[in-house]
GROMACS .gro file of C-alpha atoms in nm:
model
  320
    1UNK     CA    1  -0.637   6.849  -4.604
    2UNK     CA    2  -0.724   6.575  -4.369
    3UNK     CA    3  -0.549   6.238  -4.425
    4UNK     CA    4  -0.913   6.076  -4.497
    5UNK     CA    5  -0.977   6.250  -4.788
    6UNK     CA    6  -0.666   6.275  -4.908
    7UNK     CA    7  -0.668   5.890  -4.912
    8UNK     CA    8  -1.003   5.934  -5.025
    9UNK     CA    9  -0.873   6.088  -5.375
   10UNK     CA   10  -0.511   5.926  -5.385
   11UNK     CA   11  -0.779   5.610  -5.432
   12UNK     CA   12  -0.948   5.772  -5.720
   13UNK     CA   13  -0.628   5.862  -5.888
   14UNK     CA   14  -0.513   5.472  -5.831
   15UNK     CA   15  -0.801   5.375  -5.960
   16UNK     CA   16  -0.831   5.575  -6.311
   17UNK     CA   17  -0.458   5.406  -6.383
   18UNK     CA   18  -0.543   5.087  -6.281
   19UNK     CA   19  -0.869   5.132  -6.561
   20UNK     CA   20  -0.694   5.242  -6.803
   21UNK     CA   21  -0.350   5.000  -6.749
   22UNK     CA   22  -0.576   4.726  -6.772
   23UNK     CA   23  -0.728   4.826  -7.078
   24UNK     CA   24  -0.418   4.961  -7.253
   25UNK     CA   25  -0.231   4.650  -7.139
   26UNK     CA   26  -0.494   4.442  -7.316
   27UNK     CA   27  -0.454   4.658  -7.624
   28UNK     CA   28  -0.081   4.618  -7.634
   29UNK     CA   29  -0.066   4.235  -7.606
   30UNK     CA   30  -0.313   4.176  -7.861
   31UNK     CA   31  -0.101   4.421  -8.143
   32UNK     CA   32   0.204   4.323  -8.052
   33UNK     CA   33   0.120   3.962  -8.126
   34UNK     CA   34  -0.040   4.042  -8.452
   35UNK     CA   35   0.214   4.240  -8.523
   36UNK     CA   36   0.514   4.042  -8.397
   37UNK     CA   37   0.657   4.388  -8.222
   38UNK     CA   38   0.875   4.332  -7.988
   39UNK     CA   39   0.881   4.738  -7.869
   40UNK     CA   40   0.479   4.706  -7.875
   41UNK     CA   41   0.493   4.352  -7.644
   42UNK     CA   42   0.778   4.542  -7.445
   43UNK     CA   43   0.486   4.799  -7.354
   44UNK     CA   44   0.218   4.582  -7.263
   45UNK     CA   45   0.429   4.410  -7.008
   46UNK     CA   46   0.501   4.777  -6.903
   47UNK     CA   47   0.125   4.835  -6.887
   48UNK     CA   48   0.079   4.447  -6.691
   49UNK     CA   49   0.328   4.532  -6.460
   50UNK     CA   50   0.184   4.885  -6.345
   51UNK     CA   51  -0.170   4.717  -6.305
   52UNK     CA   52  -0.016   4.500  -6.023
   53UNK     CA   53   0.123   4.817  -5.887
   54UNK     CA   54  -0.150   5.009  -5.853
   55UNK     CA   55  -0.342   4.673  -5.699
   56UNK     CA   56  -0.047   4.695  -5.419
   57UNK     CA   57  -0.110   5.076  -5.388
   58UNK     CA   58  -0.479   5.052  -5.376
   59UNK     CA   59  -0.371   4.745  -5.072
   60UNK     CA   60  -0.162   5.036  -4.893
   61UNK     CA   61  -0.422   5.269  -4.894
   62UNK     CA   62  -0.650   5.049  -4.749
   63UNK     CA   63  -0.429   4.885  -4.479
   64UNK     CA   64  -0.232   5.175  -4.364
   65UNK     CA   65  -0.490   5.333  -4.206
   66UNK     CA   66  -0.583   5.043  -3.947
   67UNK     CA   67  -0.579   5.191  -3.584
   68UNK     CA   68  -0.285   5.064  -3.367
   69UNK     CA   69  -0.294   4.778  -3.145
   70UNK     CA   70  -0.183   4.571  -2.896
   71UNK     CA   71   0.090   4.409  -3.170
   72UNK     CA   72   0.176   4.731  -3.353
   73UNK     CA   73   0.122   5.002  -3.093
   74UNK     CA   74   0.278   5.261  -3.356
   75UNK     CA   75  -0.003   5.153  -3.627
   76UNK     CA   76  -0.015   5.046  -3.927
   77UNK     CA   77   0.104   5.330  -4.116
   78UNK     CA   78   0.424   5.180  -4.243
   79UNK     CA   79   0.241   4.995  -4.449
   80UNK     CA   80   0.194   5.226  -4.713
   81UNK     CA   81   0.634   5.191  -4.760
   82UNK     CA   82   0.579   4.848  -4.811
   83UNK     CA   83   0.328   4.785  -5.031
   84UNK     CA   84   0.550   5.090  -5.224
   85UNK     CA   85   0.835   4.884  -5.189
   86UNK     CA   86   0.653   4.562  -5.364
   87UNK     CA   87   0.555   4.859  -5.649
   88UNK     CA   88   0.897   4.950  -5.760
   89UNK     CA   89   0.990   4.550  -5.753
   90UNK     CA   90   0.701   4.476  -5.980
   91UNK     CA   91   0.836   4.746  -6.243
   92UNK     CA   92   1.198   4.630  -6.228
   93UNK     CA   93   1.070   4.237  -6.287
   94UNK     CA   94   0.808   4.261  -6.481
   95UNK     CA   95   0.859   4.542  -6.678
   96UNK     CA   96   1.220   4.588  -6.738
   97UNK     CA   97   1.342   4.287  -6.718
   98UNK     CA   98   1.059   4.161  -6.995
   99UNK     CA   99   1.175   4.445  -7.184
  100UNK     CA  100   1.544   4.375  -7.176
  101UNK     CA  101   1.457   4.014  -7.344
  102UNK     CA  102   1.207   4.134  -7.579
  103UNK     CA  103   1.487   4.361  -7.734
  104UNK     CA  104   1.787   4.091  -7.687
  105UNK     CA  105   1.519   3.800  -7.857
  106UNK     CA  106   1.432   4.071  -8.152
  107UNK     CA  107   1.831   4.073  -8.197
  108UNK     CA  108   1.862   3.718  -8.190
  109UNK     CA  109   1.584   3.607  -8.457
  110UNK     CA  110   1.430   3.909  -8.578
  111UNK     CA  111   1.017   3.906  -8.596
  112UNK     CA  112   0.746   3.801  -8.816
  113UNK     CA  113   0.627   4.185  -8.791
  114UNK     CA  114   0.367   4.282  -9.086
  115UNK     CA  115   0.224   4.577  -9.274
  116UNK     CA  116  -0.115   4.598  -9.154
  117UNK     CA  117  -0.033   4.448  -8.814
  118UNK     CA  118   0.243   4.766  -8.716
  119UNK     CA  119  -0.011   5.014  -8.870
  120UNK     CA  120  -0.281   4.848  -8.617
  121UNK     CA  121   0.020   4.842  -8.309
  122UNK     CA  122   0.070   5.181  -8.388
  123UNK     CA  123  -0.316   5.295  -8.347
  124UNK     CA  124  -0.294   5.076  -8.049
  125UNK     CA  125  -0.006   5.324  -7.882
  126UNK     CA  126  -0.133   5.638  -8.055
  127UNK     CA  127  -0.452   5.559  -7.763
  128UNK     CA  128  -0.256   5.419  -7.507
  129UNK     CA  129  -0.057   5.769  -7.503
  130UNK     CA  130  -0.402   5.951  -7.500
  131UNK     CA  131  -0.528   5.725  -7.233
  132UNK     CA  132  -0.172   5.732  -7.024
  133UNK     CA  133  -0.154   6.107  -7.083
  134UNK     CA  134  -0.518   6.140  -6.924
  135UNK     CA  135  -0.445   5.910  -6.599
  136UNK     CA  136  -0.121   6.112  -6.549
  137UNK     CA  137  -0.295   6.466  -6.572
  138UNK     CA  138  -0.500   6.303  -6.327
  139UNK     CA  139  -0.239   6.262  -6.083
  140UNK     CA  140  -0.049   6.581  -6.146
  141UNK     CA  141  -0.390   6.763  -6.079
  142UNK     CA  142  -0.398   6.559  -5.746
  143UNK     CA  143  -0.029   6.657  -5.700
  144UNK     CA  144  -0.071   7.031  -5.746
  145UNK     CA  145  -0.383   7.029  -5.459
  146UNK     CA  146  -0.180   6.869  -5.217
  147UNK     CA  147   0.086   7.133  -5.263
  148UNK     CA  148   0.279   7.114  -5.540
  149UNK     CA  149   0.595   6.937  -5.606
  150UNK     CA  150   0.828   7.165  -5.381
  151UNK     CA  151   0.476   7.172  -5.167
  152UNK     CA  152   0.472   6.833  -5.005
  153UNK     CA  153   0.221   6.718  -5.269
  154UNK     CA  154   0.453   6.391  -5.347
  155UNK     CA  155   0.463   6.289  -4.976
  156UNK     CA  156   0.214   6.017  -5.034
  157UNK     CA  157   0.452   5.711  -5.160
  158UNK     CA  158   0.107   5.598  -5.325
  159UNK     CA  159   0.059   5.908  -5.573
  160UNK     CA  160   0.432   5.902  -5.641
  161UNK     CA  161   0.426   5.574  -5.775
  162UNK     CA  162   0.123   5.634  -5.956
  163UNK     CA  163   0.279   5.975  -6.122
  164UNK     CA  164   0.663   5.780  -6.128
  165UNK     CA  165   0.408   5.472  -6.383
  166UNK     CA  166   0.254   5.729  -6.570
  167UNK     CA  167   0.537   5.939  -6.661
  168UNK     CA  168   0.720   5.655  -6.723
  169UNK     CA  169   0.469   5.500  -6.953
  170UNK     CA  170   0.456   5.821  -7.152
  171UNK     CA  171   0.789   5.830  -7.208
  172UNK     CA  172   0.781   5.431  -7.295
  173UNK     CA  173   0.470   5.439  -7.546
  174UNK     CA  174   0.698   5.729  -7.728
  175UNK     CA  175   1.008   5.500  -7.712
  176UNK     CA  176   0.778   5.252  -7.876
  177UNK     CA  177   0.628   5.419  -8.137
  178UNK     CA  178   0.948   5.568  -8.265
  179UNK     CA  179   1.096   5.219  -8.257
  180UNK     CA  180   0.834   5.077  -8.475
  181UNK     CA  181   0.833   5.410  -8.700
  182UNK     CA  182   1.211   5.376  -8.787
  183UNK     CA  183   1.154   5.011  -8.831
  184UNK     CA  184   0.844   5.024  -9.062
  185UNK     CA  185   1.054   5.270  -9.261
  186UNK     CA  186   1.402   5.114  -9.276
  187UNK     CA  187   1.329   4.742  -9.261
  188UNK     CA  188   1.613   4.727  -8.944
  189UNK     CA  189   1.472   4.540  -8.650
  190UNK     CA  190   1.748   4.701  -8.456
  191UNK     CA  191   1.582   5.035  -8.386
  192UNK     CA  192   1.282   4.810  -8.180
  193UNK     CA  193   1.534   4.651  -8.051
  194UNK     CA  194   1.673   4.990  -7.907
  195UNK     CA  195   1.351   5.079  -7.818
  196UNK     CA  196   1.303   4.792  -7.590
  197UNK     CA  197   1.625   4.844  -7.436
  198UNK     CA  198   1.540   5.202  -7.361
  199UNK     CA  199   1.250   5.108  -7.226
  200UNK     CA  200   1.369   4.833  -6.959
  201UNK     CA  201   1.652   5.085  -6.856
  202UNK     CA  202   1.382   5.337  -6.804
  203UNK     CA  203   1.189   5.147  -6.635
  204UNK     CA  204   1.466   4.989  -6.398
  205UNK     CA  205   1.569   5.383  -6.303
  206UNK     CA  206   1.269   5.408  -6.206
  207UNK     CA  207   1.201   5.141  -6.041
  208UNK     CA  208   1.523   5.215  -5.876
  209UNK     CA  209   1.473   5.568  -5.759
  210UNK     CA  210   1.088   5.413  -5.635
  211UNK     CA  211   1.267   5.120  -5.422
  212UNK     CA  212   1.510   5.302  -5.227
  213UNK     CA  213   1.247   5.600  -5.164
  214UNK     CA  214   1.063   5.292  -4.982
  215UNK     CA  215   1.366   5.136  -4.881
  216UNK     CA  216   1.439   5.490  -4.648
  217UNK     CA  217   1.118   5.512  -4.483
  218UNK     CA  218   1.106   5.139  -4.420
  219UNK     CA  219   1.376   5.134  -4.152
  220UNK     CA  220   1.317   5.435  -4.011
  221UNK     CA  221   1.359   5.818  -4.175
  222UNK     CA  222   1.418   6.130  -3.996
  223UNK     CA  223   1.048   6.338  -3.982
  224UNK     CA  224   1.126   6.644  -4.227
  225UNK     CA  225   1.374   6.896  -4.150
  226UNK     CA  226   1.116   7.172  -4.056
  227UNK     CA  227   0.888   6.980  -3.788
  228UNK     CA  228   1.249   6.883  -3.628
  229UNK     CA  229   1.346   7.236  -3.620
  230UNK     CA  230   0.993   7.365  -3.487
  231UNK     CA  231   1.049   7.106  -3.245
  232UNK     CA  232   1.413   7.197  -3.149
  233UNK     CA  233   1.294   7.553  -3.121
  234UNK     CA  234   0.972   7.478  -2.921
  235UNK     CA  235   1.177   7.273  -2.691
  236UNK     CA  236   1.496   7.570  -2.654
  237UNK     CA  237   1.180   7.787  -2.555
  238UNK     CA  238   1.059   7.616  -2.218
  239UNK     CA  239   1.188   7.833  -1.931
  240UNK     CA  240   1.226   7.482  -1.727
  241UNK     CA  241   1.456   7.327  -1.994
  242UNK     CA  242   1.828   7.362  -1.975
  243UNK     CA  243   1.957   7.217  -2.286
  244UNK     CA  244   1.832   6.983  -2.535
  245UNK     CA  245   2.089   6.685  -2.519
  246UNK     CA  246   1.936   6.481  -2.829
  247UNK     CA  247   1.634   6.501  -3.055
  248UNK     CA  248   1.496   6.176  -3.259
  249UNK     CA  249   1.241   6.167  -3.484
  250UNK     CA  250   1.123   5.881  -3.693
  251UNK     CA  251   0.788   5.879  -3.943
  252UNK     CA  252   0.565   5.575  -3.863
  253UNK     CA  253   0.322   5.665  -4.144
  254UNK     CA  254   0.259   5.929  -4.410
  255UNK     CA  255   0.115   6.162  -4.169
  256UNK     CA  256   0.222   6.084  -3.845
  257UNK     CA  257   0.601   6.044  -3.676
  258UNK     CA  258   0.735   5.956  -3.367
  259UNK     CA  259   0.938   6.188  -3.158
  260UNK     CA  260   1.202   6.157  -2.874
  261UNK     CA  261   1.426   6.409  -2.690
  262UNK     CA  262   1.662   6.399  -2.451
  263UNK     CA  263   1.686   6.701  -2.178
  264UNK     CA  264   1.841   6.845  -1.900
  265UNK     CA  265   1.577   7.046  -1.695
  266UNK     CA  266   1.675   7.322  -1.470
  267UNK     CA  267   1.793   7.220  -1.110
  268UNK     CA  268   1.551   7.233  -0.796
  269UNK     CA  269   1.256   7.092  -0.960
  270UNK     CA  270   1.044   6.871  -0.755
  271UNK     CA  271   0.888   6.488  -0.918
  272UNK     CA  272   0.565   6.662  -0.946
  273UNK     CA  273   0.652   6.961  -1.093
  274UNK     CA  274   0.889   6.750  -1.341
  275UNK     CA  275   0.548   6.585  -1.479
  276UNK     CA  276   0.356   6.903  -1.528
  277UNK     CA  277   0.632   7.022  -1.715
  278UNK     CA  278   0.641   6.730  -1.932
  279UNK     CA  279   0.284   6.712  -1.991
  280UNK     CA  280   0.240   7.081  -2.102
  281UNK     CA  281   0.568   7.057  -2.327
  282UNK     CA  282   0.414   6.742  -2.489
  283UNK     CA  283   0.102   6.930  -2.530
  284UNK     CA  284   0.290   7.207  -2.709
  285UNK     CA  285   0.432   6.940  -2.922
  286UNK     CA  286   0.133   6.823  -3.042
  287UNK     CA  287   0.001   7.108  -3.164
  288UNK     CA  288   0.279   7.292  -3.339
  289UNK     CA  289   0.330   6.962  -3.542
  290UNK     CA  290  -0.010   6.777  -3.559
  291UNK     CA  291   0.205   6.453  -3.753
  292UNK     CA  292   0.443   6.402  -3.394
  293UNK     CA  293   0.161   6.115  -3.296
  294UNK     CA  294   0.398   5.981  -3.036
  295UNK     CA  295   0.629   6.222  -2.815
  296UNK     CA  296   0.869   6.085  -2.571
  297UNK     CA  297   1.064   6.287  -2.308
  298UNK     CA  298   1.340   6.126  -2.119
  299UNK     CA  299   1.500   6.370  -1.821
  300UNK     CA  300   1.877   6.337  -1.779
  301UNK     CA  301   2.031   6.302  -1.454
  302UNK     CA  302   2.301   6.544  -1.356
  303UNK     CA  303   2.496   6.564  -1.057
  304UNK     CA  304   2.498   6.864  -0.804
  305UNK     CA  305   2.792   6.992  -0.923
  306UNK     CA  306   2.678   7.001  -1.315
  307UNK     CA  307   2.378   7.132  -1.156
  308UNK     CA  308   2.575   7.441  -0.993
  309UNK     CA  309   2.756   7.517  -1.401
  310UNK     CA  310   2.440   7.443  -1.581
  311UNK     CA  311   2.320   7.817  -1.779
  312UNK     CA  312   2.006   7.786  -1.573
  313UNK     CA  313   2.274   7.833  -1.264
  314UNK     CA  314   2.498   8.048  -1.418
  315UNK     CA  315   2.215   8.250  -1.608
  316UNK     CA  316   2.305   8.133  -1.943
  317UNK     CA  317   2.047   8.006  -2.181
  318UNK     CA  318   2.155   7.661  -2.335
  319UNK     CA  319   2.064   7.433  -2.602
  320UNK     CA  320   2.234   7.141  -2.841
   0.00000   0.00000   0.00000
């Protein structure tokens, strides 16, 4: 699948969660106020802070795909880490945090919770799990197209954060309704309590586990394991290649990396010969791993007499 239209429906899957955060958010303030719920008010700033997030992801869909230039000759493609990065921020402030003092002010002074108002909150999460359970179909549909979860399909930072909100906003409206359940039936304000507790602390694991996902690819992870070994193996292959000294990879986007090697070439090749070598191995490069976008080959220099014990002078194959 091309990276267009992949972006193409990552942005529809944004945008059915941002709809129906937005909506459910609303939803959620309005009960919880009327019915002074502290788990239900716990959810809505769950369902607030997810509508930024999908506002930043919708931002990295858009700007990651700007062309390189003169100022970032790699492209823009890092982008998409960031704007991840600002995601998982916005669900450890905003929603956990809120959460965490929703359930410690609930301990403190109790609420002014009634009847009518927790049977209302409760109608309000009974559709907010519909709704939440809908949006996160959505993404695991988009999920199981792009591969599966062993697959590649949760490569995209932007549909992992979108399936990371939705999960996590199953779990939470649960959380909540069992909170206010146990309280409508005991008369304890401590079991909302709990629930908002549960829910900041799931909330900061995820936002957690979201963060340092970003965090990696931000300054600078490895391209995956099996384009560096098709690389590795493509490079062993040349008959002009000695041994491959070093091998660096790094992604600069979702679908595109940067790649380096180091190599000793076989003795008595002449400057010209050197660059048609290098040209055709790049060449090679390029299309046994389409996302290697930049490919960099630097040529050790050896003396004569490392020349004379190299395998290519001894008849030995090498290789790092």
């Amino acid at each position: 699948m091309s990276g267009t239209r992949q972006d193409r429906r990552t942005r529809v899957t944004v945008l059915v969660a941002l709809a129906a955060n937005l909506l459910i958010a609303t939803a959620k303030a309005v009960g919880g106020l009327v019915a002074g719920s502290p788990a239900l008010l716990s959810e809505a700033a769950h369902s607030v802070a997810d509508s930024f997030n999908d506002v930043f992801l919708l931002a990295a869909l858009r700007r990651s795909r700007r062309p390189a230039d003169r100022r970032h000759p790699f492209g823009y493609g890092k982008e998409r880490f960031f704007w991840s990065l600002l995601a998982a921020v916005g669900i450890f402030v905003m929603g956990g945090c809120f959460s965490f003092f929703q359930g410690i002010d609930a301990l403190r002074g109790g609420s002014g919770e009634t009847l009518s108002g927790y049977v209302a909150g409760l109608i309000v999460l009974g559709v907010a799990l519909f709704t939440e359970g809908i949006s996160l179909l959505r993404a695991l549909y988009q999920v199981r197209r792009q591969g599966g979860t062993d697959g590649g399909g949760l490569r995209d930072p932007a549909l992992r954060t979108v399936v990371a909100e939705d999960g996590t906003a199953v779990l939470g409206v649960s959380l909540a309704i069992t909170g206010m359940a146990l309280h409508m039936a005991t008369g304890q304000i401590g079991y909302e309590a709990a629930a908002s507790f549960a829910i900041g602390a799931l909330l900061v694991y995820v936002a957690y586990r979201l963060g340092r996902e970003a965090r990696d690819q931000l300054i600078g992870e490895a391209a995956d394991p099996e384009a560096r070994d098709r690389i590795r193996s493509l490079l062993r292959a040349q008959p002009e290649i000695d041994s491959v000294e070093a091998l660096f990879t790094m992604k600069t986007g979702l679908d595109s990396a940067l790649v380096a090697a180091r190599v000793d070439l076989a003795p008595g090749l002449d400057s010209e010969r050197v660059e048609e070598v290098a040209v055709r191995i790049k060449r090679h490069i390029a299309r046994a791993v389409p996302e290697a976008g930049q490919i960099f080959l630097d040529v050790t220099e050896r003396s004569a007499q490392e020349a004379r014990e190299s395998p290519a002078a001894t008849g030995e194959r090498g290789g790092a």
